[in-house]
């Protein structure tokens, strides 16, 4: 029996609802497969803990996570706690502390889900966005002086390193190479940003030489938004900086029907540390507790987690089950249905148990 230790951190908002759904689907897969076991430990870190104790997680939080094979993460963010506190108190220290430098965000239009783009359906939009996840605009480098005075200044410095850019380019080219179309688009803004972004472009061209079978092109980020909307079929694998990919992946999620179906994997490709898997949507307190959160993003990221662990058959089965349920029209309100989180979860678990899935 193959065994994996999973740290579940449901955290805030709809996080606990979707993580519970995800764990239910994972259990169904374990039972169906019979050859692996997930040993899940749940941590109560997040904004509630912050209100009680003044910190989102214990000081030795990352040390506690170190021994796990993967982290299954819900969402952070609460209406009464500033966003930079929830983010820098829990999620970013894990991403950056565990050097999860590749953030992988697949987007597809699932059967039964409607894209807001006219005439665009499943098959027309099949992308993977690779987001640089360790530096760039999220380096946390900057400061403020003369607070509250008219002469106050604030800086937010984007840091690009040769090591950081080279490794994310290699990851993206390798991923593009593993996909049927072998097509990579490198997103940039080197017309306006003359230093880090020009280095980014140069390193992309250098790394491209290691992958002669990958076709690649370069797009300025503003023009990229137009291409994503007007010509989604022309894109496959995409690599962008931390902030640019953050923005493009929201657009990608919306074009695929809803952020409620968009997953993400924060990966340490060298496997020195546990990688972290989460839905993109965030805590969504407007629908927290209503039982209508879309669990599909969490199922999809659970499939990414199983893939990362080497359980590729179970990962593929989970995605087939999700696609069947979506195609059957069992959908939450964000994708035009009337089903609840529980309806979708039960249907996915039932599909997992089916002979032909
Ligand atoms: C994402 C999210 C986060 C980010 C937020 C919650 C800070 O939007 O994962 O895309 O910008 O990284
Ligand atoms: Mg985002």
Tab-separated table of C-alpha atoms and ligand atoms in Angstrom:
chain	number	residue	atom	x	y	z
A	1	UNK	CA	0.000	0.000	0.000
A	2	UNK	CA	1.445	3.358	-1.047
A	3	UNK	CA	0.990	5.941	1.700
A	4	UNK	CA	1.137	9.718	1.585
A	5	UNK	CA	0.980	12.257	4.394
A	6	UNK	CA	-1.271	15.172	3.505
A	7	UNK	CA	-1.515	18.416	5.495
A	8	UNK	CA	-4.975	19.945	5.028
A	9	UNK	CA	-5.248	23.678	5.771
A	10	UNK	CA	-8.882	24.688	5.053
A	11	UNK	CA	-8.391	28.190	6.594
A	12	UNK	CA	-10.898	30.934	5.731
A	13	UNK	CA	-14.229	31.634	4.032
A	14	UNK	CA	-15.384	28.807	1.765
A	15	UNK	CA	-12.007	27.079	2.273
A	16	UNK	CA	-13.397	24.593	4.849
A	17	UNK	CA	-16.408	23.798	2.621
A	18	UNK	CA	-14.391	23.017	-0.485
A	19	UNK	CA	-11.596	21.199	1.338
A	20	UNK	CA	-14.180	18.927	3.012
A	21	UNK	CA	-15.593	18.217	-0.456
A	22	UNK	CA	-12.116	17.540	-1.825
A	23	UNK	CA	-11.277	15.147	0.999
A	24	UNK	CA	-14.528	13.283	0.396
A	25	UNK	CA	-13.617	12.779	-3.265
A	26	UNK	CA	-10.086	11.700	-2.345
A	27	UNK	CA	-11.507	9.110	0.058
A	28	UNK	CA	-13.761	7.759	-2.672
A	29	UNK	CA	-10.709	7.448	-4.928
A	30	UNK	CA	-8.716	5.635	-2.229
A	31	UNK	CA	-11.525	3.121	-1.797
A	32	UNK	CA	-11.972	2.674	-5.536
A	33	UNK	CA	-8.266	2.268	-6.244
A	34	UNK	CA	-7.336	0.242	-3.167
A	35	UNK	CA	-3.584	0.616	-3.586
A	36	UNK	CA	-2.825	3.945	-1.942
A	37	UNK	CA	-3.733	5.690	1.284
A	38	UNK	CA	-3.781	9.332	2.222
A	39	UNK	CA	-3.012	10.024	5.832
A	40	UNK	CA	-4.600	13.468	6.349
A	41	UNK	CA	-3.790	15.842	9.212
A	42	UNK	CA	-5.936	18.981	9.406
A	43	UNK	CA	-4.530	22.276	10.731
A	44	UNK	CA	-6.801	25.017	12.134
A	45	UNK	CA	-4.634	27.868	10.872
A	46	UNK	CA	-6.139	31.021	9.385
A	47	UNK	CA	-7.986	34.194	10.330
A	48	UNK	CA	-9.856	32.679	13.306
A	49	UNK	CA	-6.527	31.757	14.803
A	50	UNK	CA	-5.277	35.269	14.020
A	51	UNK	CA	-8.188	36.838	15.931
A	52	UNK	CA	-7.535	34.513	18.888
A	53	UNK	CA	-3.752	34.589	19.052
A	54	UNK	CA	-2.479	37.367	16.785
A	55	UNK	CA	-0.918	35.039	14.249
A	56	UNK	CA	-2.259	33.047	11.320
A	57	UNK	CA	-0.117	30.023	12.094
A	58	UNK	CA	2.278	29.042	14.866
A	59	UNK	CA	5.849	30.259	14.599
A	60	UNK	CA	7.101	26.782	13.784
A	61	UNK	CA	4.252	26.274	11.248
A	62	UNK	CA	6.492	25.642	8.251
A	63	UNK	CA	8.571	23.169	10.293
A	64	UNK	CA	5.398	21.268	11.159
A	65	UNK	CA	4.532	21.011	7.473
A	66	UNK	CA	7.985	19.992	6.316
A	67	UNK	CA	7.480	16.238	6.813
A	68	UNK	CA	4.289	16.047	4.717
A	69	UNK	CA	4.166	14.827	1.121
A	70	UNK	CA	1.759	17.569	0.057
A	71	UNK	CA	-0.339	20.436	1.396
A	72	UNK	CA	-4.026	20.703	0.513
A	73	UNK	CA	-4.986	24.337	1.017
A	74	UNK	CA	-8.385	26.076	1.087
A	75	UNK	CA	-8.260	29.872	1.035
A	76	UNK	CA	-7.143	32.843	3.102
A	77	UNK	CA	-8.833	36.171	3.559
A	78	UNK	CA	-11.434	37.606	5.930
A	79	UNK	CA	-13.499	40.799	5.805
A	80	UNK	CA	-12.140	42.101	9.110
A	81	UNK	CA	-8.435	41.244	8.726
A	82	UNK	CA	-6.295	43.177	6.235
A	83	UNK	CA	-5.481	41.080	3.169
A	84	UNK	CA	-1.752	41.610	3.385
A	85	UNK	CA	-1.799	40.120	6.897
A	86	UNK	CA	-3.719	36.988	5.963
A	87	UNK	CA	-1.610	36.508	2.855
A	88	UNK	CA	1.826	37.181	4.313
A	89	UNK	CA	0.870	35.374	7.530
A	90	UNK	CA	0.112	32.021	5.975
A	91	UNK	CA	0.094	31.419	2.251
A	92	UNK	CA	3.130	33.324	1.054
A	93	UNK	CA	5.463	32.056	3.824
A	94	UNK	CA	4.572	28.512	2.753
A	95	UNK	CA	5.044	29.205	-0.995
A	96	UNK	CA	8.257	31.113	-0.494
A	97	UNK	CA	9.632	29.146	2.471
A	98	UNK	CA	9.229	25.886	0.587
A	99	UNK	CA	10.561	27.431	-2.614
A	100	UNK	CA	7.430	26.406	-4.530
A	101	UNK	CA	8.646	28.433	-7.451
A	102	UNK	CA	6.406	26.983	-10.148
A	103	UNK	CA	2.749	27.884	-9.899
A	104	UNK	CA	0.844	25.802	-12.394
A	105	UNK	CA	-2.646	26.887	-13.459
A	106	UNK	CA	-4.423	24.735	-16.041
A	107	UNK	CA	-7.522	26.141	-17.725
A	108	UNK	CA	-9.966	24.249	-19.889
A	109	UNK	CA	-13.627	24.678	-20.674
A	110	UNK	CA	-15.181	21.649	-19.024
A	111	UNK	CA	-18.090	19.941	-20.771
A	112	UNK	CA	-21.399	21.488	-19.717
A	113	UNK	CA	-19.781	24.773	-18.731
A	114	UNK	CA	-20.299	27.797	-20.911
A	115	UNK	CA	-17.517	30.245	-21.765
A	116	UNK	CA	-18.580	33.908	-21.971
A	117	UNK	CA	-16.828	33.945	-25.362
A	118	UNK	CA	-19.301	33.425	-28.188
A	119	UNK	CA	-18.667	30.284	-30.199
A	120	UNK	CA	-15.891	29.032	-27.923
A	121	UNK	CA	-16.416	25.601	-26.382
A	122	UNK	CA	-14.500	22.660	-24.910
A	123	UNK	CA	-11.414	22.035	-27.029
A	124	UNK	CA	-11.029	25.669	-28.077
A	125	UNK	CA	-9.389	26.689	-24.859
A	126	UNK	CA	-6.836	24.357	-23.285
A	127	UNK	CA	-4.084	26.286	-21.565
A	128	UNK	CA	-1.610	25.902	-18.749
A	129	UNK	CA	-0.331	29.110	-17.222
A	130	UNK	CA	3.016	28.781	-15.456
A	131	UNK	CA	3.355	31.559	-12.923
A	132	UNK	CA	6.731	32.458	-11.455
A	133	UNK	CA	5.991	32.027	-7.776
A	134	UNK	CA	9.048	33.007	-5.796
A	135	UNK	CA	10.118	36.508	-6.753
A	136	UNK	CA	9.234	39.264	-9.224
A	137	UNK	CA	6.577	41.673	-8.031
A	138	UNK	CA	5.812	39.512	-4.958
A	139	UNK	CA	9.320	39.721	-3.508
A	140	UNK	CA	8.122	41.735	-0.540
A	141	UNK	CA	10.935	44.176	-1.180
A	142	UNK	CA	10.138	47.789	-0.504
A	143	UNK	CA	9.168	50.163	2.211
A	144	UNK	CA	7.510	53.359	3.255
A	145	UNK	CA	8.959	56.553	4.598
A	146	UNK	CA	7.422	59.722	6.059
A	147	UNK	CA	4.156	57.903	6.758
A	148	UNK	CA	1.093	60.094	6.592
A	149	UNK	CA	3.092	63.167	5.543
A	150	UNK	CA	2.555	64.870	2.197
A	151	UNK	CA	6.052	63.730	1.181
A	152	UNK	CA	5.348	60.083	2.022
A	153	UNK	CA	6.915	57.546	-0.351
A	154	UNK	CA	6.199	53.860	-0.875
A	155	UNK	CA	8.285	51.506	-2.952
A	156	UNK	CA	7.428	48.008	-4.169
A	157	UNK	CA	10.447	46.625	-5.921
A	158	UNK	CA	10.130	43.750	-8.359
A	159	UNK	CA	13.149	41.460	-8.170
A	160	UNK	CA	14.214	39.205	-11.000
A	161	UNK	CA	17.221	36.925	-10.615
A	162	UNK	CA	18.998	34.919	-13.292
A	163	UNK	CA	18.512	31.786	-11.171
A	164	UNK	CA	14.814	32.476	-10.653
A	165	UNK	CA	14.056	33.303	-14.271
A	166	UNK	CA	16.126	30.440	-15.698
A	167	UNK	CA	14.455	27.806	-13.537
A	168	UNK	CA	10.903	28.964	-14.302
A	169	UNK	CA	11.685	29.137	-18.037
A	170	UNK	CA	13.096	25.595	-17.938
A	171	UNK	CA	10.012	24.396	-16.095
A	172	UNK	CA	7.705	26.057	-18.636
A	173	UNK	CA	9.593	24.803	-21.682
A	174	UNK	CA	9.666	21.277	-20.245
A	175	UNK	CA	5.921	21.416	-19.566
A	176	UNK	CA	5.242	22.745	-23.068
A	177	UNK	CA	7.388	19.913	-24.462
A	178	UNK	CA	5.274	17.339	-22.592
A	179	UNK	CA	2.034	18.604	-24.136
A	180	UNK	CA	0.904	17.546	-27.610
A	181	UNK	CA	1.212	20.969	-29.271
A	182	UNK	CA	4.660	21.773	-27.815
A	183	UNK	CA	3.790	25.447	-27.865
A	184	UNK	CA	4.921	28.093	-25.372
A	185	UNK	CA	4.066	31.781	-25.117
A	186	UNK	CA	6.412	33.895	-22.996
A	187	UNK	CA	4.595	36.914	-21.568
A	188	UNK	CA	6.596	40.072	-20.965
A	189	UNK	CA	6.486	43.840	-20.638
A	190	UNK	CA	9.985	44.610	-21.873
A	191	UNK	CA	8.877	47.596	-23.899
A	192	UNK	CA	8.131	49.628	-20.781
A	193	UNK	CA	10.247	47.849	-18.176
A	194	UNK	CA	13.815	48.055	-19.374
A	195	UNK	CA	15.759	45.964	-16.885
A	196	UNK	CA	14.221	42.924	-15.254
A	197	UNK	CA	11.865	42.299	-18.147
A	198	UNK	CA	14.597	42.618	-20.778
A	199	UNK	CA	16.639	40.076	-18.806
A	200	UNK	CA	13.525	37.870	-18.668
A	201	UNK	CA	13.296	37.946	-22.478
A	202	UNK	CA	17.007	37.222	-22.926
A	203	UNK	CA	16.881	34.229	-20.595
A	204	UNK	CA	13.763	32.917	-22.379
A	205	UNK	CA	15.708	32.966	-25.657
A	206	UNK	CA	18.683	31.221	-24.036
A	207	UNK	CA	16.579	28.466	-22.475
A	208	UNK	CA	14.636	28.050	-25.735
A	209	UNK	CA	17.846	26.731	-27.330
A	210	UNK	CA	17.709	23.746	-24.956
A	211	UNK	CA	14.257	22.877	-26.345
A	212	UNK	CA	14.530	22.959	-30.138
A	213	UNK	CA	11.285	20.980	-30.509
A	214	UNK	CA	9.210	23.577	-28.643
A	215	UNK	CA	7.722	26.397	-30.717
A	216	UNK	CA	7.652	29.608	-28.721
A	217	UNK	CA	6.672	33.210	-29.094
A	218	UNK	CA	6.684	36.337	-26.980
A	219	UNK	CA	3.705	38.550	-26.113
A	220	UNK	CA	3.464	41.834	-24.291
A	221	UNK	CA	1.080	41.320	-21.391
A	222	UNK	CA	-1.449	43.917	-22.549
A	223	UNK	CA	-1.648	42.423	-26.033
A	224	UNK	CA	-1.845	39.002	-24.408
A	225	UNK	CA	-5.226	39.839	-22.839
A	226	UNK	CA	-6.553	40.602	-26.320
A	227	UNK	CA	-5.173	37.368	-27.771
A	228	UNK	CA	-6.677	35.304	-24.944
A	229	UNK	CA	-10.099	36.736	-25.737
A	230	UNK	CA	-9.896	36.920	-29.541
A	231	UNK	CA	-7.852	33.868	-30.399
A	232	UNK	CA	-7.852	31.373	-27.523
A	233	UNK	CA	-7.070	28.470	-29.843
A	234	UNK	CA	-3.660	29.963	-30.634
A	235	UNK	CA	-2.381	29.452	-27.073
A	236	UNK	CA	-1.249	26.374	-25.166
A	237	UNK	CA	1.418	26.734	-22.468
A	238	UNK	CA	2.039	30.238	-21.109
A	239	UNK	CA	4.765	31.535	-18.794
A	240	UNK	CA	4.596	34.895	-17.034
A	241	UNK	CA	5.894	36.768	-14.020
A	242	UNK	CA	4.258	36.472	-10.632
A	243	UNK	CA	1.930	39.489	-10.993
A	244	UNK	CA	1.284	39.233	-14.732
A	245	UNK	CA	0.305	35.585	-14.391
A	246	UNK	CA	-1.854	36.415	-11.381
A	247	UNK	CA	-3.892	38.761	-13.543
A	248	UNK	CA	-3.925	36.575	-16.655
A	249	UNK	CA	-5.029	33.524	-14.676
A	250	UNK	CA	-8.106	35.341	-13.380
A	251	UNK	CA	-8.957	36.253	-16.959
A	252	UNK	CA	-8.329	32.649	-17.997
A	253	UNK	CA	-10.632	31.378	-15.243
A	254	UNK	CA	-13.391	33.771	-16.285
A	255	UNK	CA	-13.030	32.791	-19.972
A	256	UNK	CA	-13.332	29.131	-18.984
A	257	UNK	CA	-16.653	29.863	-17.284
A	258	UNK	CA	-15.873	30.648	-13.655
A	259	UNK	CA	-13.081	31.103	-11.160
A	260	UNK	CA	-14.937	28.371	-9.286
A	261	UNK	CA	-13.396	25.750	-11.538
A	262	UNK	CA	-9.817	27.090	-11.623
A	263	UNK	CA	-7.162	25.112	-9.737
A	264	UNK	CA	-3.556	25.858	-8.881
A	265	UNK	CA	-0.486	23.913	-7.826
A	266	UNK	CA	2.427	25.548	-6.032
A	267	UNK	CA	5.239	23.208	-6.930
A	268	UNK	CA	8.777	22.716	-5.752
A	269	UNK	CA	9.950	20.888	-8.880
A	270	UNK	CA	13.075	19.659	-7.091
A	271	UNK	CA	10.909	18.006	-4.429
A	272	UNK	CA	13.003	19.271	-1.526
A	273	UNK	CA	9.819	20.439	0.202
A	274	UNK	CA	6.116	19.597	0.106
A	275	UNK	CA	4.185	21.243	-2.730
A	276	UNK	CA	0.860	22.962	-2.102
A	277	UNK	CA	-2.446	22.533	-3.951
A	278	UNK	CA	-5.351	24.964	-3.771
A	279	UNK	CA	-8.324	26.369	-5.674
A	280	UNK	CA	-7.621	29.838	-7.112
A	281	UNK	CA	-10.906	31.425	-6.053
A	282	UNK	CA	-10.007	32.566	-2.557
A	283	UNK	CA	-12.201	32.810	0.525
A	284	UNK	CA	-15.351	34.285	-1.144
A	285	UNK	CA	-17.038	35.454	2.059
A	286	UNK	CA	-20.076	36.644	0.095
A	287	UNK	CA	-21.121	33.000	-0.267
A	288	UNK	CA	-19.455	31.508	2.818
A	289	UNK	CA	-21.699	29.126	4.719
A	290	UNK	CA	-24.373	29.060	2.023
A	291	UNK	CA	-23.386	25.621	0.793
A	292	UNK	CA	-23.122	26.739	-2.828
A	293	UNK	CA	-19.349	27.037	-3.278
A	294	UNK	CA	-18.177	25.317	-6.428
A	295	UNK	CA	-15.992	22.364	-5.377
A	296	UNK	CA	-14.709	21.710	-8.919
A	297	UNK	CA	-11.559	23.842	-8.555
A	298	UNK	CA	-10.700	21.872	-5.429
A	299	UNK	CA	-11.318	18.535	-7.162
A	300	UNK	CA	-9.101	19.664	-10.012
A	301	UNK	CA	-6.300	20.727	-7.660
A	302	UNK	CA	-6.711	17.407	-5.815
A	303	UNK	CA	-6.071	15.752	-9.192
A	304	UNK	CA	-2.949	17.906	-9.588
A	305	UNK	CA	-1.867	16.713	-6.131
A	306	UNK	CA	-2.399	13.056	-7.020
A	307	UNK	CA	-0.412	13.579	-10.232
A	308	UNK	CA	2.417	15.148	-8.268
A	309	UNK	CA	2.400	12.196	-5.855
A	310	UNK	CA	2.616	9.794	-8.804
A	311	UNK	CA	-0.983	8.562	-8.526
A	312	UNK	CA	-1.691	9.437	-12.135
A	313	UNK	CA	-4.440	6.859	-12.666
A	314	UNK	CA	-6.441	8.179	-9.711
A	315	UNK	CA	-5.855	11.762	-10.894
A	316	UNK	CA	-7.198	10.953	-14.351
A	317	UNK	CA	-10.192	9.135	-12.851
A	318	UNK	CA	-11.039	12.123	-10.690
A	319	UNK	CA	-10.990	14.426	-13.724
A	320	UNK	CA	-13.168	12.015	-15.722
A	321	UNK	CA	-15.646	11.964	-12.837
A	322	UNK	CA	-15.671	15.780	-12.654
A	323	UNK	CA	-16.194	16.073	-16.416
A	324	UNK	CA	-19.052	13.601	-16.324
A	325	UNK	CA	-20.807	15.458	-13.513
A	326	UNK	CA	-20.371	18.817	-15.287
A	327	UNK	CA	-21.590	17.353	-18.567
A	328	UNK	CA	-24.647	15.978	-16.711
A	329	UNK	CA	-25.475	19.558	-15.717
A	330	UNK	CA	-24.897	19.139	-12.000
A	331	UNK	CA	-23.507	22.639	-11.560
A	332	UNK	CA	-23.343	25.262	-8.818
A	333	UNK	CA	-24.827	28.763	-9.383
A	334	UNK	CA	-21.503	30.376	-10.460
A	335	UNK	CA	-21.599	28.201	-13.577
A	336	UNK	CA	-25.307	28.609	-14.176
A	337	UNK	CA	-26.726	25.696	-12.198
A	338	UNK	CA	-28.758	25.243	-9.041
A	339	UNK	CA	-26.811	22.427	-7.399
A	340	UNK	CA	-25.187	22.765	-3.980
A	341	UNK	CA	-21.616	21.937	-3.013
A	342	UNK	CA	-22.941	18.702	-1.532
A	343	UNK	CA	-24.911	17.742	-4.699
A	344	UNK	CA	-21.820	18.150	-6.870
A	345	UNK	CA	-19.583	16.349	-4.382
A	346	UNK	CA	-21.962	13.410	-3.988
A	347	UNK	CA	-22.300	13.117	-7.758
A	348	UNK	CA	-18.520	13.140	-8.239
A	349	UNK	CA	-18.063	10.492	-5.530
A	350	UNK	CA	-20.750	8.371	-7.129
A	351	UNK	CA	-19.092	8.722	-10.546
A	352	UNK	CA	-15.764	7.658	-9.025
A	353	UNK	CA	-17.431	4.461	-7.843
A	354	UNK	CA	-18.785	3.692	-11.319
A	355	UNK	CA	-17.353	0.817	-13.314
A	356	UNK	CA	-16.635	2.760	-16.493
A	357	UNK	CA	-15.021	5.850	-14.982
B	1	LIG	C1	-3.979	34.043	-6.501
B	1	LIG	C2	-4.548	35.062	-5.580
B	1	LIG	C3	-3.505	35.601	-4.642
B	1	LIG	C4	-2.352	36.171	-5.384
B	1	LIG	C5	-4.117	36.625	-3.681
B	1	LIG	C6	-5.071	35.984	-2.731
B	1	LIG	C7	-3.093	37.452	-2.991
B	1	LIG	O1	-5.127	36.089	-6.299
B	1	LIG	O2	-3.513	32.998	-6.024
B	1	LIG	O3	-3.985	34.262	-7.697
B	1	LIG	O4	-2.387	37.255	-5.915
B	1	LIG	O5	-1.334	35.494	-5.467
B	2	LIG	MG1	-5.023	35.847	-8.350
